[in-house]
mmCIF file of C-alpha atoms in Angstrom:
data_model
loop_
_atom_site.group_PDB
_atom_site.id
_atom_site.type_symbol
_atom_site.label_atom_id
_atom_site.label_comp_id
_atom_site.label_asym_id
_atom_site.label_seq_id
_atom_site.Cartn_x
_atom_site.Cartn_y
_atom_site.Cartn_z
ATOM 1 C CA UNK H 1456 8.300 -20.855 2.624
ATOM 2 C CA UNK H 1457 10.302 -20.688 -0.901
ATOM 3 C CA UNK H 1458 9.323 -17.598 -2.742
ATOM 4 C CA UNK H 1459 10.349 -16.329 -5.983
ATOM 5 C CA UNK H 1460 10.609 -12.799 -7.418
ATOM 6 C CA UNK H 1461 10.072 -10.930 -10.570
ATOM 7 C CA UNK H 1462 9.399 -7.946 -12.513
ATOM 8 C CA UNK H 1463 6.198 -7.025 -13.847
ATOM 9 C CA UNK H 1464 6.189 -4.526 -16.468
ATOM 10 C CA UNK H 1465 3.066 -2.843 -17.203
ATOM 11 C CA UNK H 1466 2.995 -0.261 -20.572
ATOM 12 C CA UNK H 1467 0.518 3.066 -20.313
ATOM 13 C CA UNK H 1468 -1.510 4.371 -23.399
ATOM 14 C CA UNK H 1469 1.350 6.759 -23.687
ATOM 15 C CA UNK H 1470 4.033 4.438 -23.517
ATOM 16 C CA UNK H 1471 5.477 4.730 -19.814
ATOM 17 C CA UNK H 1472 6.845 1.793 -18.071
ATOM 18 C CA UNK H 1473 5.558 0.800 -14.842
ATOM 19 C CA UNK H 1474 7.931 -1.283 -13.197
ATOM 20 C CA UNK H 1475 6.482 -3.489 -10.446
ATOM 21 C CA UNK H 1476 8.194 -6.138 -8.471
ATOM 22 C CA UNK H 1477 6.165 -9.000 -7.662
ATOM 23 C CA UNK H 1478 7.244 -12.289 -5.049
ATOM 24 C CA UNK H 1479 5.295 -15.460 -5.326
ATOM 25 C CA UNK H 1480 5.153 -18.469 -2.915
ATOM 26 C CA UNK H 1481 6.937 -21.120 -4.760
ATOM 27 C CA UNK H 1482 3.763 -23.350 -4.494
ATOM 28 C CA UNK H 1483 1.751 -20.594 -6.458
ATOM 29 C CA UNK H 1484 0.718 -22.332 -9.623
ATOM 30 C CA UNK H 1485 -2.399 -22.031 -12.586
ATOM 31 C CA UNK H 1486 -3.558 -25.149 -10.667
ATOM 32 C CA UNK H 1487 -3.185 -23.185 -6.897
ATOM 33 C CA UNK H 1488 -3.452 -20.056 -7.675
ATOM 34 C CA UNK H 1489 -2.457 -17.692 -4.640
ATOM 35 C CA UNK H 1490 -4.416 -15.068 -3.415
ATOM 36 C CA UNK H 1491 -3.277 -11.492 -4.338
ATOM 37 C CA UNK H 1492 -2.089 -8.053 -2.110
ATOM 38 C CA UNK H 1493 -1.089 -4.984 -4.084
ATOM 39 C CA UNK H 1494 1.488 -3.223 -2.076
ATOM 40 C CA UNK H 1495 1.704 0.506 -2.787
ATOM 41 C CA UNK H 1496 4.791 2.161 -1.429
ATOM 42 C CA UNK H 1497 5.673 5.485 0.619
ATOM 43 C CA UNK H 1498 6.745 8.233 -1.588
ATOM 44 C CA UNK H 1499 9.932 6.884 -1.921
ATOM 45 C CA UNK H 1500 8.857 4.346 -4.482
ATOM 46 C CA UNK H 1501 9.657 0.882 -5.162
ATOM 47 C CA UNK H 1502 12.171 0.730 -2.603
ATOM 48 C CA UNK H 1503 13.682 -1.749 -0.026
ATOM 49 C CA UNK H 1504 11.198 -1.783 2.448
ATOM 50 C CA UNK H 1505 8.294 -2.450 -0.038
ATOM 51 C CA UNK H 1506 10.275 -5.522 -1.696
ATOM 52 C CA UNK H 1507 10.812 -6.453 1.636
ATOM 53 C CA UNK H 1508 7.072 -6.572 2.250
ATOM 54 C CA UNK H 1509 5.912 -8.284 -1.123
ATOM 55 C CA UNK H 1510 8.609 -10.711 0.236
ATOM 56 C CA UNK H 1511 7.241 -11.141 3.433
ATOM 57 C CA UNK H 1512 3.896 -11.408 2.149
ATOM 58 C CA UNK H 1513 4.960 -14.423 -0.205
ATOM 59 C CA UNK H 1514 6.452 -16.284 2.467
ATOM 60 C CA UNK H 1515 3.220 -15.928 4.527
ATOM 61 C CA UNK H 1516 1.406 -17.293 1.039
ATOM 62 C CA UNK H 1517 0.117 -14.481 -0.772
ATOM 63 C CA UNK H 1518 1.196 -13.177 -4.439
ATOM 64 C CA UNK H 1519 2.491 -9.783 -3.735
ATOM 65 C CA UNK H 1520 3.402 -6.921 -5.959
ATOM 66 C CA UNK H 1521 4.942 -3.503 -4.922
ATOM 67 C CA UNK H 1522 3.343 -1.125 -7.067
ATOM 68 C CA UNK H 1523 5.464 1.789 -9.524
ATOM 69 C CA UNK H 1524 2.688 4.204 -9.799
ATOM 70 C CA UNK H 1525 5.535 6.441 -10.510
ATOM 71 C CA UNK H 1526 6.574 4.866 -13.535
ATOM 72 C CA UNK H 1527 10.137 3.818 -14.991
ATOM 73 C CA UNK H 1528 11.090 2.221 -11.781
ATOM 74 C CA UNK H 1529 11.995 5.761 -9.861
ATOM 75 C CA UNK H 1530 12.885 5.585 -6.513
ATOM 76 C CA UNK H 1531 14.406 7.938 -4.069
ATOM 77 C CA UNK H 1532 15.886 8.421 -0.652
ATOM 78 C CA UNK H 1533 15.355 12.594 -0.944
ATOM 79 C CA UNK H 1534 12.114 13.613 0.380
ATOM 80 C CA UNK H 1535 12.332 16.654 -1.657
ATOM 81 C CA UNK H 1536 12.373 14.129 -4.922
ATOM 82 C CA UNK H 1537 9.959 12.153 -3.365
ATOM 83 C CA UNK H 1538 7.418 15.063 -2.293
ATOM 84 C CA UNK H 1539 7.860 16.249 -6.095
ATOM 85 C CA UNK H 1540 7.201 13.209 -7.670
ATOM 86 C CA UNK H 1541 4.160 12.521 -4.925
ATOM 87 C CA UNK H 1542 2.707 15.897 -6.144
ATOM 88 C CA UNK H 1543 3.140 15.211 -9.793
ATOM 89 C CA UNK H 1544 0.878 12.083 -9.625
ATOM 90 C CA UNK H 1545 -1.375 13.501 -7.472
ATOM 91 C CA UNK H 1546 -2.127 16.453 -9.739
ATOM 92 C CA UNK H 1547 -3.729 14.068 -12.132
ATOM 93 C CA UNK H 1548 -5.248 11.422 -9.487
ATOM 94 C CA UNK H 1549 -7.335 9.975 -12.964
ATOM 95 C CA UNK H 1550 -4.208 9.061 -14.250
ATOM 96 C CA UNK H 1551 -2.909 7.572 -11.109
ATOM 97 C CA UNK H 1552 -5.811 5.637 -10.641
ATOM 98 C CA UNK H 1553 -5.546 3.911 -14.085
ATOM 99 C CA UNK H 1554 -2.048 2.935 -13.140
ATOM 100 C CA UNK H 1555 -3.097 1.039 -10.257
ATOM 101 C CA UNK H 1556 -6.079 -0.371 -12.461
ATOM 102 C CA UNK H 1557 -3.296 -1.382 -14.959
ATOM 103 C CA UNK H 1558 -0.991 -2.830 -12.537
ATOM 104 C CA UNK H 1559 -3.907 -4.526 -10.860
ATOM 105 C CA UNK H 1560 -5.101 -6.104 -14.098
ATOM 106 C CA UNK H 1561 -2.164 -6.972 -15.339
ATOM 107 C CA UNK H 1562 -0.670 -8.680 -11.300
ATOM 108 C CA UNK H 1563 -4.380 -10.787 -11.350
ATOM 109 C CA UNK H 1564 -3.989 -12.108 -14.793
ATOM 110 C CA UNK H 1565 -0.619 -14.026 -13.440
ATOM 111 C CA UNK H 1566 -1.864 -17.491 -13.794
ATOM 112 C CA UNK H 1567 -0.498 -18.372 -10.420
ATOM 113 C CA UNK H 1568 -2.450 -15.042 -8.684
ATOM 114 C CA UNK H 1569 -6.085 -15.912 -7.862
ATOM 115 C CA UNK H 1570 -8.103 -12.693 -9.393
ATOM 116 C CA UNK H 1571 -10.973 -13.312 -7.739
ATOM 117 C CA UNK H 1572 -9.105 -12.801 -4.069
ATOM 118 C CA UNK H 1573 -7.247 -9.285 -4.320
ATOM 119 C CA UNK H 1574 -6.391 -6.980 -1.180
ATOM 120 C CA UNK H 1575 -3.979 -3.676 -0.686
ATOM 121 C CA UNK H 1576 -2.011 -2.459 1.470
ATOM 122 C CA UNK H 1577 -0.486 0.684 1.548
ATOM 123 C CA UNK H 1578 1.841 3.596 3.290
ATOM 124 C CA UNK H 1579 1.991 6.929 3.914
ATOM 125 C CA UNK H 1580 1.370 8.102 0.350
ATOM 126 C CA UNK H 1581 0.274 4.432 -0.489
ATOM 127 C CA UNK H 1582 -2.384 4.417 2.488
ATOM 128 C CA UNK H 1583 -4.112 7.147 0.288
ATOM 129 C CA UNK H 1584 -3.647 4.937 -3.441
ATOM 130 C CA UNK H 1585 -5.524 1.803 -1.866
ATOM 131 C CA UNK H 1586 -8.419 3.965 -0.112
ATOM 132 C CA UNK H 1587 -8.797 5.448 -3.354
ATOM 133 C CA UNK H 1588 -8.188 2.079 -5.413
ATOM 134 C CA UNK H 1589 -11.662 0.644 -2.905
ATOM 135 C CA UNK H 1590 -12.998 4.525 -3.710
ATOM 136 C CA UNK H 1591 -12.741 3.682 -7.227
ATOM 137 C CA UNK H 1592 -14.364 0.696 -6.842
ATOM 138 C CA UNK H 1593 -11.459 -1.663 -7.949
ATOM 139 C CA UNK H 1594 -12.200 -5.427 -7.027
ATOM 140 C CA UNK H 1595 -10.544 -5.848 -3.308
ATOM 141 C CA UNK H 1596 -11.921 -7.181 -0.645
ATOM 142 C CA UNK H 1597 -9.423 -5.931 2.071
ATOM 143 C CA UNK H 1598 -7.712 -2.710 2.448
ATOM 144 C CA UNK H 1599 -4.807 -1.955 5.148
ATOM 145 C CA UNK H 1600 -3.312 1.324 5.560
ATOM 146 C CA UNK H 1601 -0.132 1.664 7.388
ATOM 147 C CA UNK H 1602 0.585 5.587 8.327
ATOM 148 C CA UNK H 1603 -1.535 6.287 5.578
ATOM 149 C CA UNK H 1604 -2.943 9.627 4.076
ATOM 150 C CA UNK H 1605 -7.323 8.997 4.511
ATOM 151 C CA UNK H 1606 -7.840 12.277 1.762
ATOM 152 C CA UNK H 1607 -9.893 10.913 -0.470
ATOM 153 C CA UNK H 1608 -10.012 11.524 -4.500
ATOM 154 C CA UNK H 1609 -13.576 11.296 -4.077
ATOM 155 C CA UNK H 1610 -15.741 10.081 -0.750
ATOM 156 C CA UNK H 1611 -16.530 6.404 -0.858
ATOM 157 C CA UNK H 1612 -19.601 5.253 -1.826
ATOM 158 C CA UNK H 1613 -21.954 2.262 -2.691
ATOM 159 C CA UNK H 1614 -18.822 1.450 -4.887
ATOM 160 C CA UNK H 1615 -16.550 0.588 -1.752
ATOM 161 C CA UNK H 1616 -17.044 -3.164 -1.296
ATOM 162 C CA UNK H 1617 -13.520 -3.401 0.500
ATOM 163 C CA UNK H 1618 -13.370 -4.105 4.201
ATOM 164 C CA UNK H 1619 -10.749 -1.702 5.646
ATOM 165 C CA UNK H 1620 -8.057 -1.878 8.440
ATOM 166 C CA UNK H 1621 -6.206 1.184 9.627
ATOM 167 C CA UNK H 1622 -2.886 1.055 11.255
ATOM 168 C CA UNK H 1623 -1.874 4.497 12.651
ATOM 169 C CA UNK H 1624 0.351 6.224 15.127
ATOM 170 C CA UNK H 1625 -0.636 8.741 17.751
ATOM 171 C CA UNK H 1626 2.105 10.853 17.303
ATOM 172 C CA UNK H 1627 1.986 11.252 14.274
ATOM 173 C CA UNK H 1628 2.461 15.053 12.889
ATOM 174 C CA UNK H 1629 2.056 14.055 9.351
ATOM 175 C CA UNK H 1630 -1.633 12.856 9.753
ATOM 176 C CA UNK H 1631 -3.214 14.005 12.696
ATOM 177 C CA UNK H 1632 -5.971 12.228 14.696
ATOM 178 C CA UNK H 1633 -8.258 14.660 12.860
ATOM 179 C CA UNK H 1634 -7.671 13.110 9.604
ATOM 180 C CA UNK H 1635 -8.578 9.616 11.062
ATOM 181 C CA UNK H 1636 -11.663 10.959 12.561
ATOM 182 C CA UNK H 1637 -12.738 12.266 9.282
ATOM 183 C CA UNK H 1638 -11.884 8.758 7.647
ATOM 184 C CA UNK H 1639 -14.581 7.386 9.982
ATOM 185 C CA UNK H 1640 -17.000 9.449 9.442
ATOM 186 C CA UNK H 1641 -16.449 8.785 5.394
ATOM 187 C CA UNK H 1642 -16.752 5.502 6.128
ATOM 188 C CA UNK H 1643 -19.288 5.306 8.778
ATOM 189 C CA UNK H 1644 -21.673 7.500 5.606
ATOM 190 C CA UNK H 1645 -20.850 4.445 2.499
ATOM 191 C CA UNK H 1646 -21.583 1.866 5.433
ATOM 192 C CA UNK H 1647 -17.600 0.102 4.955
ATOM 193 C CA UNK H 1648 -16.613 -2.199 7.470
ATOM 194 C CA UNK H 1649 -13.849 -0.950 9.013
ATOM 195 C CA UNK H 1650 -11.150 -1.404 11.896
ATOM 196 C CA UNK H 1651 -8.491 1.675 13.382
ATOM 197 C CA UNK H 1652 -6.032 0.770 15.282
ATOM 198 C CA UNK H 1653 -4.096 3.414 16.898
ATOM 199 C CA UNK H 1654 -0.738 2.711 18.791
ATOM 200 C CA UNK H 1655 0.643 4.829 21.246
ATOM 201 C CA UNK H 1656 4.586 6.119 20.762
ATOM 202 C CA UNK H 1657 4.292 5.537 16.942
ATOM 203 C CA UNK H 1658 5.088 8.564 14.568
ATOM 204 C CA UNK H 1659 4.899 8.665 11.044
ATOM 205 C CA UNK H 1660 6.385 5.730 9.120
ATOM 206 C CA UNK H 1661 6.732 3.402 12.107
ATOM 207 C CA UNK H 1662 6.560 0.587 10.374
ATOM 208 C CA UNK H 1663 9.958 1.544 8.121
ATOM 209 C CA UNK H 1664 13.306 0.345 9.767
ATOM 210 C CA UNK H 1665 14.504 2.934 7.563
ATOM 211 C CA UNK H 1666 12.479 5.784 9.426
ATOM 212 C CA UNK H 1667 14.686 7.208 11.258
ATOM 213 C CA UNK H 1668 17.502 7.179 9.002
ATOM 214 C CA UNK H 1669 15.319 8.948 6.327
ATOM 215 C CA UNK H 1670 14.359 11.208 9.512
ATOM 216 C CA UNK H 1671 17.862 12.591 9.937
ATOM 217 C CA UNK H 1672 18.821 12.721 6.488
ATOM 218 C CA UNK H 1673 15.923 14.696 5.437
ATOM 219 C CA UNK H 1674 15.399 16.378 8.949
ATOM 220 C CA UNK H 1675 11.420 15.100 8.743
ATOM 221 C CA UNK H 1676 9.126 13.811 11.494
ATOM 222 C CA UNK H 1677 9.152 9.929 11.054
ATOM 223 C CA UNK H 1678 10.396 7.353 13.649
ATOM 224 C CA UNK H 1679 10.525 3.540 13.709
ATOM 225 C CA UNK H 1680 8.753 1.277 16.550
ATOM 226 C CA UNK H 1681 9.614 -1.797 16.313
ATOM 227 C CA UNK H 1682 6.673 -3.336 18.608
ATOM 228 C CA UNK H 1683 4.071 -1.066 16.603
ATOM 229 C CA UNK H 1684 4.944 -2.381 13.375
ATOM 230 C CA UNK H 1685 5.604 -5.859 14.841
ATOM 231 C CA UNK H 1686 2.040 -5.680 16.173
ATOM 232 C CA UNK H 1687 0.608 -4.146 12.749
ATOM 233 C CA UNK H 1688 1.885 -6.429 11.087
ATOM 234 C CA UNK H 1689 0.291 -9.771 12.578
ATOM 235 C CA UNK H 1690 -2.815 -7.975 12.708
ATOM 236 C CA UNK H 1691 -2.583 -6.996 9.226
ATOM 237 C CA UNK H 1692 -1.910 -10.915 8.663
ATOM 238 C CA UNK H 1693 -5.348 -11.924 10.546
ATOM 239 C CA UNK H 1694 -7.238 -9.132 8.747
ATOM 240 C CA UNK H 1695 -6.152 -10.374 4.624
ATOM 241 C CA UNK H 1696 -6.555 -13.798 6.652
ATOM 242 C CA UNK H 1697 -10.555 -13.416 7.301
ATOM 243 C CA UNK H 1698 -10.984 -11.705 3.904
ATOM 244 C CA UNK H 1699 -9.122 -13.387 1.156
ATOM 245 C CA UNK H 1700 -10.347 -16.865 0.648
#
């Protein structure tokens, strides 16, 4: 399927540019509107391998948008940038949160996205920005987490109305099988719907073909697998499949 691409720039109250990348089917229209997927990104930011999956998501007929929580379109291959930046946001998680609402709000008031039909994905860092997005009690119906961090801003509640797929790897060192289990309980306590898939071989960021390249350069645990993130992947399709109208 055609897609086409764009920037979507959305302005905080004081004045920083988010700077979002967005990929449409070409068929998306204000007569057939598409429904939506807000991607957020690793810590690197609004990288390749997000594009890539906004792009990916088009072509499979979604409206897709790689979110800039960071603002002013930063992006970085350093981990020791990217583990700054990550703790900047995350030391005002309000903030961040009203980022994503922006971006949100202003991605499902594209006349070709359907508003009414929003899900998330996200990774590593990300994994944690949609949970919390569904915490918050943002309008999404389907959550995915790839690799992603469960720590909640604040426990879901009545509020969560997303159904939730987890994609994580049993090796990895970054978010032990701990951390999952206490996602399930979380979840299991707000009554969410919810899915884990855990795949064997996997470390952190196996879904990234960039994993092990960033693994080297930054001597960090993270590893590719191709069939893991191959696998994922269609399942991730299925799961926005049942949920998005």
């Amino acid at each position: 399927m055609s897609i086409k691409t764009f920037e979507l720039i959305s302005t905080t109250e004081n004045g920083v540019e988010l700077i979002s990348y967005v990929a449409l089917p070409e068929n998306a229209s204000d007569e057939n509107p598409a429904a939506g997927i807000l991607v957020a990104p690793e810590w690197w930011g609004v990288v390749d391998h997000p594009k890539s999956v906004v792009e990916r998501l088009a072509e499979a007929g979604y409206a897709a948008v790689a979110m800039d929580v960071y603002g002013e379109g930063k992006l970085t291959t350093d981990a020791a940038m990217a583990n700054m930046w990550m703790e900047q946001v995350l030391a005002d998680q309000d903030m961040l949160m009203a980022r994503c609402r922006l971006i949100l709000n202003d991605f499902s008031d594209q006349l070709s996205v359907d508003g009414d039909n929003l899900g998330a994905i996200g990774y590593c860092f990300g994994g944690k920005v949609v949970l919390d997005m569904a915490r918050e009690g943002m309008p999404l119906k389907a959550v995915a987490t790839f690799h992603g961090n469960p720590t909640p801003k604040q426990p879901a509640d009545k509020n969560f109305a997303a159904k939730v797929l987890v994609a994580h790897g049993r090796d990895d060192s970054m978010v032990s099988m701990d951390a999952i289990e206490g996602l399930k309980s979380e979840l299991d306590a707000a009554d969410v719907d919810y899915t884990i898939d855990v795949y064997d071989n996997a470390k952190h960021g196996f879904t990234n073909p960039h994993a092990d390249e960033r693994a080297a350069k930054n001597e960090v645990d993270l590893g590719y697998n191709e069939a893991a993130a191959k696998q994922s992947w269609e399942n991730m399709l299925e799961f926005m499949k049942a949920n998005l109208a």
